[in-house]
PDB file of C-alpha atoms in Angstrom:
ATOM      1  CA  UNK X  50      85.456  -6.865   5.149  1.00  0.00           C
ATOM      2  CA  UNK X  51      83.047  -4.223   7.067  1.00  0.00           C
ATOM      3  CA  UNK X  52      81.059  -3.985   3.386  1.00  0.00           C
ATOM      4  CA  UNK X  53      80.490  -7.838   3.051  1.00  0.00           C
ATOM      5  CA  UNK X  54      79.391  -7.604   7.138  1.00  0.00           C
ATOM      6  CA  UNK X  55      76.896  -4.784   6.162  1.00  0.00           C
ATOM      7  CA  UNK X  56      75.389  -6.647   3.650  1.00  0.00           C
ATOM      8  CA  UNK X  57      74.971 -10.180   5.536  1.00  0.00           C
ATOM      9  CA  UNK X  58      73.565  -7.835   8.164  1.00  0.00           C
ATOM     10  CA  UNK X  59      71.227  -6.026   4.795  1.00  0.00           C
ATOM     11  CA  UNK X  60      69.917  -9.542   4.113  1.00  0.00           C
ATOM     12  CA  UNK X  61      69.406 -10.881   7.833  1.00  0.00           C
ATOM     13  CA  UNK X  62      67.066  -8.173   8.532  1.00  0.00           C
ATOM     14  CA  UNK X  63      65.133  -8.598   4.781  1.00  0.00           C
ATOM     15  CA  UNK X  64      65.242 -12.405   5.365  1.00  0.00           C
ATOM     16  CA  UNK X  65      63.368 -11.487   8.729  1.00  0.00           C
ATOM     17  CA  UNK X  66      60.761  -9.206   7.644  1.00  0.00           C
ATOM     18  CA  UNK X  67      59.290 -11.344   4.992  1.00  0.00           C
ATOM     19  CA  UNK X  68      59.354 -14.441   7.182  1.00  0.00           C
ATOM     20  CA  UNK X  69      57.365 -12.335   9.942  1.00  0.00           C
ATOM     21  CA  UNK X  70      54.557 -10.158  10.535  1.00  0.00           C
ATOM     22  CA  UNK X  71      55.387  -6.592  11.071  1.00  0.00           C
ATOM     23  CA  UNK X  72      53.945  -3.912  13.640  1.00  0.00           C
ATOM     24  CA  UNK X  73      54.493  -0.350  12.334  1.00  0.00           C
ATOM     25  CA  UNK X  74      53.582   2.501  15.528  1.00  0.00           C
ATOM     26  CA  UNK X  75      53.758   5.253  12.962  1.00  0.00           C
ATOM     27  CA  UNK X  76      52.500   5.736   9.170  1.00  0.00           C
ATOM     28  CA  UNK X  77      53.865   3.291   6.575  1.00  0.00           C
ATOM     29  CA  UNK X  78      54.517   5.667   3.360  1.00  0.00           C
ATOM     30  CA  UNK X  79      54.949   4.092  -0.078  1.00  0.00           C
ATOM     31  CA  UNK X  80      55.839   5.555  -2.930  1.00  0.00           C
ATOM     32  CA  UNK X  81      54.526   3.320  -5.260  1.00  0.00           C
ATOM     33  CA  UNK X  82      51.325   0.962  -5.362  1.00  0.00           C
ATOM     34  CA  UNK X  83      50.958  -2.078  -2.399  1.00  0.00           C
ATOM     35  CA  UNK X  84      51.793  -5.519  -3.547  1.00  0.00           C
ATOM     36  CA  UNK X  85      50.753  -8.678  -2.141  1.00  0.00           C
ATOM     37  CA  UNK X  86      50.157 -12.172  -2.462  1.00  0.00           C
ATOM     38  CA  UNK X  87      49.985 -14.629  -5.274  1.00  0.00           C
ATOM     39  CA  UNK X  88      47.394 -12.703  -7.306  1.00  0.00           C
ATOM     40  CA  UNK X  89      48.343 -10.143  -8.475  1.00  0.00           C
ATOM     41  CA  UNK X  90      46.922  -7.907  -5.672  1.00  0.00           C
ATOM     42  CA  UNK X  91      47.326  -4.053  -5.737  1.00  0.00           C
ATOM     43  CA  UNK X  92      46.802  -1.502  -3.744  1.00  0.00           C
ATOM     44  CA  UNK X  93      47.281   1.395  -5.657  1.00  0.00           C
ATOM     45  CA  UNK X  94      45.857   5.594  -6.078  1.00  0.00           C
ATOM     46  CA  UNK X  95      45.990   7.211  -8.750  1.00  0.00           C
ATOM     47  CA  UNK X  96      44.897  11.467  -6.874  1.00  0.00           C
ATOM     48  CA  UNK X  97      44.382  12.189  -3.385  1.00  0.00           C
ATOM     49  CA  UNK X  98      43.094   9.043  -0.836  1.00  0.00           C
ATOM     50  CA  UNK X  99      41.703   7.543  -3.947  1.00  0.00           C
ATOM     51  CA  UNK X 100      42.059   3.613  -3.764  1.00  0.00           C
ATOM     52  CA  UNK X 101      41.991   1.171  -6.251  1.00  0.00           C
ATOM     53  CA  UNK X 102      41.966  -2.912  -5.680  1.00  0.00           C
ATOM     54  CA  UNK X 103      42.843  -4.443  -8.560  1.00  0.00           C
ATOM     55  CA  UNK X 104      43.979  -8.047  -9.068  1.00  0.00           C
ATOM     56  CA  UNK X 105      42.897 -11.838 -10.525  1.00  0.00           C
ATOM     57  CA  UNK X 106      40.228 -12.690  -9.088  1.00  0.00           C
ATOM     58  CA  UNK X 107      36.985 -11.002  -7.567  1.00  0.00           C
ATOM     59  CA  UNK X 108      38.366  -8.014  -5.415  1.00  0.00           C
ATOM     60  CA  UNK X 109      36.325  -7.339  -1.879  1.00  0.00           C
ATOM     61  CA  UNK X 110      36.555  -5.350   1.527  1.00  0.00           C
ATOM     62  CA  UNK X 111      35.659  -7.341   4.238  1.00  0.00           C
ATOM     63  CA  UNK X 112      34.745  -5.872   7.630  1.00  0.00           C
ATOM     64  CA  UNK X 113      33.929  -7.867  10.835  1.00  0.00           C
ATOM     65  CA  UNK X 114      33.762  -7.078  14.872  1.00  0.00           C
ATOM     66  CA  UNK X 115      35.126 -10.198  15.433  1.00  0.00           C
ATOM     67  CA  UNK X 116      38.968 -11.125  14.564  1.00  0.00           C
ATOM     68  CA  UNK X 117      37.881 -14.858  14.712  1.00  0.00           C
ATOM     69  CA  UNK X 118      35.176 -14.662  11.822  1.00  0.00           C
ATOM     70  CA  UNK X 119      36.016 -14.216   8.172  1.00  0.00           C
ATOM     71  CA  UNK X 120      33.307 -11.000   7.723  1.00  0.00           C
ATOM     72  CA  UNK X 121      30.208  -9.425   8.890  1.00  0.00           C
ATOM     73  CA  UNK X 122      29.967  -7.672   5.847  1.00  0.00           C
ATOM     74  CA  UNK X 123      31.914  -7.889   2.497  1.00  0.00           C
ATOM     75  CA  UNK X 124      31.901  -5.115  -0.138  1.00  0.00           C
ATOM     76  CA  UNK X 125      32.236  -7.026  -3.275  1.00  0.00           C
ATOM     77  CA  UNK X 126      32.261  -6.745  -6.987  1.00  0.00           C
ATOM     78  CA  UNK X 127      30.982  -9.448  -9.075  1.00  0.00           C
ATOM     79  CA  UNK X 128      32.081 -10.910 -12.117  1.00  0.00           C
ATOM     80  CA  UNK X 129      29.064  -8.881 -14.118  1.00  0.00           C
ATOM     81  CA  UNK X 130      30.496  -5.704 -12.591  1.00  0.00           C
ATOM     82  CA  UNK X 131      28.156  -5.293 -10.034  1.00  0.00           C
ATOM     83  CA  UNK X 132      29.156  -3.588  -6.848  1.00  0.00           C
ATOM     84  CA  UNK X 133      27.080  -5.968  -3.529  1.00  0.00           C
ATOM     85  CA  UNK X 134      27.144  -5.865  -0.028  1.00  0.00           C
ATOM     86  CA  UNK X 135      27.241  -9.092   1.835  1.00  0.00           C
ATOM     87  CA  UNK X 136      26.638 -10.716   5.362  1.00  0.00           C
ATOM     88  CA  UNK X 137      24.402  -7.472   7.044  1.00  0.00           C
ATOM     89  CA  UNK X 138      22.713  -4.308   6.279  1.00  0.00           C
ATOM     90  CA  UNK X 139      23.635  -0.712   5.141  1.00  0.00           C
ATOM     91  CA  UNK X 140      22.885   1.775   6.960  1.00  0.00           C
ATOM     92  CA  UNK X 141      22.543   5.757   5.836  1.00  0.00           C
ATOM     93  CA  UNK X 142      22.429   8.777   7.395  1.00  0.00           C
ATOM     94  CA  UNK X 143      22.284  10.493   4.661  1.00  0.00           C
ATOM     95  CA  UNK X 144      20.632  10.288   1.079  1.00  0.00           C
ATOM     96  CA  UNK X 145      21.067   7.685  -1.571  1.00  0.00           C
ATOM     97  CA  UNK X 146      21.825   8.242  -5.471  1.00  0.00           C
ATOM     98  CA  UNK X 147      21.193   6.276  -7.737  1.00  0.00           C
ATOM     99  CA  UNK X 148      21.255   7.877 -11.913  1.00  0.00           C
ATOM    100  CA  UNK X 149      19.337   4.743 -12.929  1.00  0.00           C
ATOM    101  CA  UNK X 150      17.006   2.008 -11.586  1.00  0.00           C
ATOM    102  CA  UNK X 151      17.442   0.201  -7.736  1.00  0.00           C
ATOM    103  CA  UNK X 152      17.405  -3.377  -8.429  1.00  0.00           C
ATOM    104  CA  UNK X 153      16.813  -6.362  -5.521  1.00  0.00           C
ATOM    105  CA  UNK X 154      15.877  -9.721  -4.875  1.00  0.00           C
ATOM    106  CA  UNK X 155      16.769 -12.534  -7.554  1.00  0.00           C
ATOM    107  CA  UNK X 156      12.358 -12.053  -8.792  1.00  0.00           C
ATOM    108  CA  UNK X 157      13.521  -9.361 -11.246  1.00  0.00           C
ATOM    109  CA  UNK X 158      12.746  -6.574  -8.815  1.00  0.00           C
ATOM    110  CA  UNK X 159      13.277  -2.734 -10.037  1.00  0.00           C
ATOM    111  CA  UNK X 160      12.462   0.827  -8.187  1.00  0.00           C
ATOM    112  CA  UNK X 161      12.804   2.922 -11.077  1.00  0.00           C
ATOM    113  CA  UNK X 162      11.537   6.303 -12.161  1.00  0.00           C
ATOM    114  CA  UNK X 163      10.961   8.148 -15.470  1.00  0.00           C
ATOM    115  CA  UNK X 164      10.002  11.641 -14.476  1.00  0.00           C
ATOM    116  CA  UNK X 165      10.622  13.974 -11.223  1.00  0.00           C
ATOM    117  CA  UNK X 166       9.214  11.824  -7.698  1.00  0.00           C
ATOM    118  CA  UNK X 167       7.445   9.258  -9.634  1.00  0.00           C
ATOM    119  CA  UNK X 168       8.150   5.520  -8.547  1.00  0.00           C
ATOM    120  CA  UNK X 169       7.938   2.670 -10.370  1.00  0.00           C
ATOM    121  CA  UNK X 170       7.553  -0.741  -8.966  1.00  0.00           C
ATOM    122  CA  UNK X 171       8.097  -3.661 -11.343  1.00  0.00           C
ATOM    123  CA  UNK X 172       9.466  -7.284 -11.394  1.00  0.00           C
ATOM    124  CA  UNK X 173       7.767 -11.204 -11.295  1.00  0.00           C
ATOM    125  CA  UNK X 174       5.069 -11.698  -9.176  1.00  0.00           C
ATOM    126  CA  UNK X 175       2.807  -9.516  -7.465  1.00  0.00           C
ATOM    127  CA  UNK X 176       4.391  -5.576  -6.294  1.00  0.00           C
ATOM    128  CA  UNK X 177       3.400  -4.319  -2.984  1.00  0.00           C
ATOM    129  CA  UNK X 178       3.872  -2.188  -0.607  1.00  0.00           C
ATOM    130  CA  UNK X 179       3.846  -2.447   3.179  1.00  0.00           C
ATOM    131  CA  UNK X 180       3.622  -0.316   6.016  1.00  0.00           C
ATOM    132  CA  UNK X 181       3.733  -1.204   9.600  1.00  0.00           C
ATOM    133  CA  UNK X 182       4.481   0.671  13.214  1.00  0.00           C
ATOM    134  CA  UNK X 183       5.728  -2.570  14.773  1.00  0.00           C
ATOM    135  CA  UNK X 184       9.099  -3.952  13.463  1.00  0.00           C
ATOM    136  CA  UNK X 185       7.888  -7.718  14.387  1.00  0.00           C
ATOM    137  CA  UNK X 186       5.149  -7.570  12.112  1.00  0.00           C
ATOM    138  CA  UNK X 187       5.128  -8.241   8.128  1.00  0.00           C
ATOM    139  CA  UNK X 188       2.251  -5.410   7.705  1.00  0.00           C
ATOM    140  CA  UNK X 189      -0.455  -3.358   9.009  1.00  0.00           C
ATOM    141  CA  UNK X 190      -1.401  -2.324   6.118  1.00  0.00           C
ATOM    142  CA  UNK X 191      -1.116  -3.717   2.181  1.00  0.00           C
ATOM    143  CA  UNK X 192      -0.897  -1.706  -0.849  1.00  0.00           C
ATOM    144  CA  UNK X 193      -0.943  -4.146  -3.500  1.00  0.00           C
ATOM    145  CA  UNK X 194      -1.567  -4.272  -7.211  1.00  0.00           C
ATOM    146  CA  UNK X 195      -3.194  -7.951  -7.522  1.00  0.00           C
ATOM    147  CA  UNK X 196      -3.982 -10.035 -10.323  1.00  0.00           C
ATOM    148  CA  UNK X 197      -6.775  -8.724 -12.309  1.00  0.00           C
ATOM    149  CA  UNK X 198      -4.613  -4.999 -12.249  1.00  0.00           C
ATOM    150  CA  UNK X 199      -7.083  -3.774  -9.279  1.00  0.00           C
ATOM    151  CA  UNK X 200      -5.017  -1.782  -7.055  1.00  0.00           C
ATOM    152  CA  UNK X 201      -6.123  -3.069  -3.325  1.00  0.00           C
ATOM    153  CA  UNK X 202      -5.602  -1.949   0.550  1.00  0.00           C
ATOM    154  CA  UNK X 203      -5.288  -4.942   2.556  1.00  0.00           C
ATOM    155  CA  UNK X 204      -5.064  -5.372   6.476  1.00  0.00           C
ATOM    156  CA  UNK X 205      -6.329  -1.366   7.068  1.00  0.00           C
ATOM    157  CA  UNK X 206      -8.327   1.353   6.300  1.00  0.00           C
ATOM    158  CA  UNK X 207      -7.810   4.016   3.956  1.00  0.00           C
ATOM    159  CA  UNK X 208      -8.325   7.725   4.385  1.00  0.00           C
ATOM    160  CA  UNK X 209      -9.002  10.420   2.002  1.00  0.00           C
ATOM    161  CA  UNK X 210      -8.717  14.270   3.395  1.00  0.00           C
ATOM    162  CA  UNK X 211      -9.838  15.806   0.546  1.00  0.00           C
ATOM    163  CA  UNK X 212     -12.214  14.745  -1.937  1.00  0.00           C
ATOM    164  CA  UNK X 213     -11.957  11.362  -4.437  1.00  0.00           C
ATOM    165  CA  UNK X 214     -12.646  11.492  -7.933  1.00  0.00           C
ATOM    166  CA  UNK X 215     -13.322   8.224 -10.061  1.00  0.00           C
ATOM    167  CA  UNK X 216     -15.173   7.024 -12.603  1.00  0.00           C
ATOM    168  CA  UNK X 217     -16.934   4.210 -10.831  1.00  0.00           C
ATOM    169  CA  UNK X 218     -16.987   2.873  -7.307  1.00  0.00           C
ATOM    170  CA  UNK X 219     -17.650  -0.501  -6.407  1.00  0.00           C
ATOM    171  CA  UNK X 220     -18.969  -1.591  -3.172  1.00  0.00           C
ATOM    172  CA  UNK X 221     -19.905  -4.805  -1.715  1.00  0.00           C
ATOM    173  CA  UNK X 222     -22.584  -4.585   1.297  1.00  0.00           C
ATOM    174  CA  UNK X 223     -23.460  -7.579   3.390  1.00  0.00           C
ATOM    175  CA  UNK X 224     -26.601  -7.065   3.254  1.00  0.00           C
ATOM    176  CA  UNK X 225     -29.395  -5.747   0.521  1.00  0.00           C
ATOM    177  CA  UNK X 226     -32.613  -3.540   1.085  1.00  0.00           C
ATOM    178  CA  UNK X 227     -34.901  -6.617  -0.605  1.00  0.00           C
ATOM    179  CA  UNK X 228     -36.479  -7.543   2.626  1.00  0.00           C
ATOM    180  CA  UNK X 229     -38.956  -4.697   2.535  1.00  0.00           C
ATOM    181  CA  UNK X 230     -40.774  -6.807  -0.895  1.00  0.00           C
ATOM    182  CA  UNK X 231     -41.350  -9.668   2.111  1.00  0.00           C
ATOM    183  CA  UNK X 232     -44.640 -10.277   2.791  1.00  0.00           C
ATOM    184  CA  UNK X 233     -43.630 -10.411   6.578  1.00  0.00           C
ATOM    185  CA  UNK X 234     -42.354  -6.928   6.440  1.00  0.00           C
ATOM    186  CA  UNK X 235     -43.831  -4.083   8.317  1.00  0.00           C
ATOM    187  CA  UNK X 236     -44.613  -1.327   6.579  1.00  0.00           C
ATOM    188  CA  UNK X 237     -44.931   2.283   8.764  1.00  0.00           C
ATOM    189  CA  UNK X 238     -48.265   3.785   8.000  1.00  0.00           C
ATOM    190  CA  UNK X 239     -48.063   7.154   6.326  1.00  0.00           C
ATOM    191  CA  UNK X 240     -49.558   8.579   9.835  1.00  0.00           C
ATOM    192  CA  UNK X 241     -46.444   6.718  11.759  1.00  0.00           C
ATOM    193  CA  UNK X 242     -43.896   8.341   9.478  1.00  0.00           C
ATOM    194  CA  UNK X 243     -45.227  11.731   9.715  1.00  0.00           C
ATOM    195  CA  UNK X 244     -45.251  11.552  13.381  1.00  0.00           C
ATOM    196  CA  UNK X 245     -41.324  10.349  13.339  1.00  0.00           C
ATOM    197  CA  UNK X 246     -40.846  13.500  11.057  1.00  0.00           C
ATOM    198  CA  UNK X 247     -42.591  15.702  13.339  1.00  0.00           C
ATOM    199  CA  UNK X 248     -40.890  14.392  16.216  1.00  0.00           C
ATOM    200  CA  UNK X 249     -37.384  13.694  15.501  1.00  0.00           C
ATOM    201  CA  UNK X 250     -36.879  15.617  12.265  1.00  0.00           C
ATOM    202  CA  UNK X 251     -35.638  12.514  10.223  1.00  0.00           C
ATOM    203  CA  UNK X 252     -36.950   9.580   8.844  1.00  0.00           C
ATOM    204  CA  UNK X 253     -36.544   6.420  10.272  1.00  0.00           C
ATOM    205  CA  UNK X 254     -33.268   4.758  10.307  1.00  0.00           C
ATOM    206  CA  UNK X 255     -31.615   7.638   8.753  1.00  0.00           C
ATOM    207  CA  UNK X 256     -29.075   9.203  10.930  1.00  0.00           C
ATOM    208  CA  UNK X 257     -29.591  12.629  11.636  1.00  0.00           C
ATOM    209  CA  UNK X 258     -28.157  15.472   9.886  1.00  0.00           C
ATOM    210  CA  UNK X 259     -25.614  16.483  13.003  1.00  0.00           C
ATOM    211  CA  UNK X 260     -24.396  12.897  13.876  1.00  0.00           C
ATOM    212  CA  UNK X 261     -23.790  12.897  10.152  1.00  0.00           C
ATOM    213  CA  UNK X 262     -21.713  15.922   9.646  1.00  0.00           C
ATOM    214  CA  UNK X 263     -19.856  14.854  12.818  1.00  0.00           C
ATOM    215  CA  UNK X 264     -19.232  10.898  12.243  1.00  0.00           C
ATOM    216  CA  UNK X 265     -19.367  10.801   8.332  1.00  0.00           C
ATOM    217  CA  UNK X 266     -21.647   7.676   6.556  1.00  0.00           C
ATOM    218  CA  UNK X 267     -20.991   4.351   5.510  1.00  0.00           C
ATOM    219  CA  UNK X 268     -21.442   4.312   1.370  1.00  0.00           C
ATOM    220  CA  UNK X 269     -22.545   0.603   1.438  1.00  0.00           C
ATOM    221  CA  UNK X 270     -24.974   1.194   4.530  1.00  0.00           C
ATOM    222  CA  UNK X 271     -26.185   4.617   3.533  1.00  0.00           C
ATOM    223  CA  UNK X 272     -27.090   2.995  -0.073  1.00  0.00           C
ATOM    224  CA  UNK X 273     -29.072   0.395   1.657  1.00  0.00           C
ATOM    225  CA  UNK X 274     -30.691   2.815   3.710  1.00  0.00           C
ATOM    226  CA  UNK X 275     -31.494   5.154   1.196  1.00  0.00           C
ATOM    227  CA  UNK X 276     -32.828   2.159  -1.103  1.00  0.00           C
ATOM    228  CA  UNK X 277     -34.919   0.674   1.638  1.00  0.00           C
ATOM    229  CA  UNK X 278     -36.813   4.327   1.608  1.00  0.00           C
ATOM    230  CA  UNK X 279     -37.345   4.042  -2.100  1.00  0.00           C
ATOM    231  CA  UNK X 280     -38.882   1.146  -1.837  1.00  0.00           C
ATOM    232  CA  UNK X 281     -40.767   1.609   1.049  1.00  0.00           C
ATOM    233  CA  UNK X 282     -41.968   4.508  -1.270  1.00  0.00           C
ATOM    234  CA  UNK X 283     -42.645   2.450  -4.407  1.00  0.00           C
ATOM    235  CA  UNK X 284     -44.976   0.045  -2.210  1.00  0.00           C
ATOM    236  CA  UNK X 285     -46.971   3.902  -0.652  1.00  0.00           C
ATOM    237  CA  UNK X 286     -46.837   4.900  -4.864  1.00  0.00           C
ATOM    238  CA  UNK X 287     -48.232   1.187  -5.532  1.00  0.00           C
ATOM    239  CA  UNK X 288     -51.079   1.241  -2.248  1.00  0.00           C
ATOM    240  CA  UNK X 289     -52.184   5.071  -3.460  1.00  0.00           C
ATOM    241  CA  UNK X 290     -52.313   4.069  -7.318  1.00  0.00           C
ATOM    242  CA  UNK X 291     -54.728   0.980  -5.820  1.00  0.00           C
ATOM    243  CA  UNK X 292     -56.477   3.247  -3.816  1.00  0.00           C
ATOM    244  CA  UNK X 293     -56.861   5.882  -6.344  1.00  0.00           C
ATOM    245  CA  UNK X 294     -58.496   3.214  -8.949  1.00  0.00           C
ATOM    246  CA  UNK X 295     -60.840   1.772  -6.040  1.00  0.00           C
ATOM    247  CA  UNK X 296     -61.971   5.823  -5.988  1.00  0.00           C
ATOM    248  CA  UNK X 297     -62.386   5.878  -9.724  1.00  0.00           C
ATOM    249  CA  UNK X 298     -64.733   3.249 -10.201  1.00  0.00           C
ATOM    250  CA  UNK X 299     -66.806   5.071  -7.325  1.00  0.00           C
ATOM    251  CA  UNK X 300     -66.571   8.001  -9.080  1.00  0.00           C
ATOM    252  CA  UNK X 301     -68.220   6.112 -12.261  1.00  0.00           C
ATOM    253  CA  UNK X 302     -70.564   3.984 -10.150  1.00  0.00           C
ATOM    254  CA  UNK X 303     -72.358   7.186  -8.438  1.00  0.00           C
ATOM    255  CA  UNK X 304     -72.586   8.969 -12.141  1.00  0.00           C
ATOM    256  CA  UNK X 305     -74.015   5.993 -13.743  1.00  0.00           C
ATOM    257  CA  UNK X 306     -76.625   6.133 -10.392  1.00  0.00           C
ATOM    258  CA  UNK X 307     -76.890   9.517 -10.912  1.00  0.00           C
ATOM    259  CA  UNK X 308     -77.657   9.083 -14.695  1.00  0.00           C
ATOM    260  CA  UNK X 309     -79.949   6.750 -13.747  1.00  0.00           C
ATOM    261  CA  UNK X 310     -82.011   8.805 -11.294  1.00  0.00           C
ATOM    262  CA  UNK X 311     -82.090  11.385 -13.549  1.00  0.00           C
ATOM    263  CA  UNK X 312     -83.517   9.506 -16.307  1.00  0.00           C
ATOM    264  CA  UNK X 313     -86.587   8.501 -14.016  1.00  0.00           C
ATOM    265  CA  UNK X 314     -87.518  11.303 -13.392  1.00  0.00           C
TER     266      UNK X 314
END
């Protein structure tokens, strides 16, 4: 009689604690893997605090401030076997490794590298990168790799300390050294020029050789600049030639005179 009343009491308590939730104050220890559910859900480790979710279905970890909300973020894996975060951002304090590419976006996006530091952007569309010192803003600055494969800054300047090599530079001006070819333009008399020499130590509208070496030049602007002089020069070259030509038929007009006087006599 006590043996049948200690198992009705056995099956009470069982009959309880799998019709209600249960509040454990110390460790629950398991010898075996977790069970629940209708899936097929396990909880299992195989060495140490490994854990292992297995089960039908698409196993996640879901983790939320809020006991009213189903997640703020979900750790999932995808049917293609793809490990994804879900719902916020992660955060690191440390490193992150990756052994092959970082992909992102649903454009095809890929970080990748082949060799030591390098980085690889790739994917559809147009790869860029941005840099900003205000949160709020999409960029301060561009680094973009547009259409017609020209590498471009946008938004910023760009500074070089040390010295850039290429093979060609191109530079668009606003405004062209043409003018001086105007019959309106002013030409400075030799005399003027020589006086601005003399007196400054410069020609004019060149910057001197200190506010250079302190402030740097403009390419586009100096270019002008320095064209403007060459043809200012061309039209001096083109005035002396004239001039030189007027002297020459002098020259032959006072021998032929001379010939002539020479003859009379």
């Amino acid at each position: 009689m006590k043996n049948l009343l200690f198992l009705f009491l056995i099956l009470t308590i069982t009959c309880k604690l799998t019709a209600q939730d249960q509040t454990i104050n110390g460790k629950l220890t398991v010898a075996e893997s977790i069970k629940w559910g209708s899936t097929g859900a396990i909880l299992n480790t195989d060495q140490g605090a490994s854990i292992e979710l297995r089960g039908n279905g698409i196993p996640y970890l879901d983790f939320s401030n809020d006991p009213t909300i189903d997640f703020d973020l979900r750790l999932i894996l995808r049917g293609d076997n793809l490990l994804s975060f879900e719902g916020g951002d992660i955060k690191m304090s440390n490193k992150l490794s990756a052994r092959q590419s970082i992909s992102w976006g649903n454009t095809g996006a890929l970080l990748n590298t082949d060799q030591g530091a390098s980085i690889e952007l790739r994917g559809t569309g147009i790869p860029y990168l941005d840099f900003s010192n205000d949160p709020t803003t999409d960029f301060d600055m561009r680094l973009i790799l547009r259409d017609n494969n020209t590498l471009g800054v946008s938004g910023g300047n760009m500074a070089i300390d040390g010295a850039l090599k290429a093979k060609e530079i191109e530079v668009k001006p606003n405004v062209w050294a043409d003018f001086v070819f105007n019959e309106d333009y002013k030409l400075p008399t030799l005399e003027e020029v020589e006086n601005h020499i003399q007196e400054k130590g410069h020609l004019v509208n060149i910057p001197p050789e200190k506010e250079v070496i302190e402030n740097g030049i403009h390419l586009g602007e100096m270019n002008m600049k320095l064209l403007l002089k060459i043809e200012e020069l061309t039209l001096y070259t083109i005035q002396q030639e004239k001039e030189i030509k007027r002297l020459k038929s002098i020259e032959k007009r006072l021998d032929e005179i001379e010939k002539f006087i020479a003859n009379k006599k």
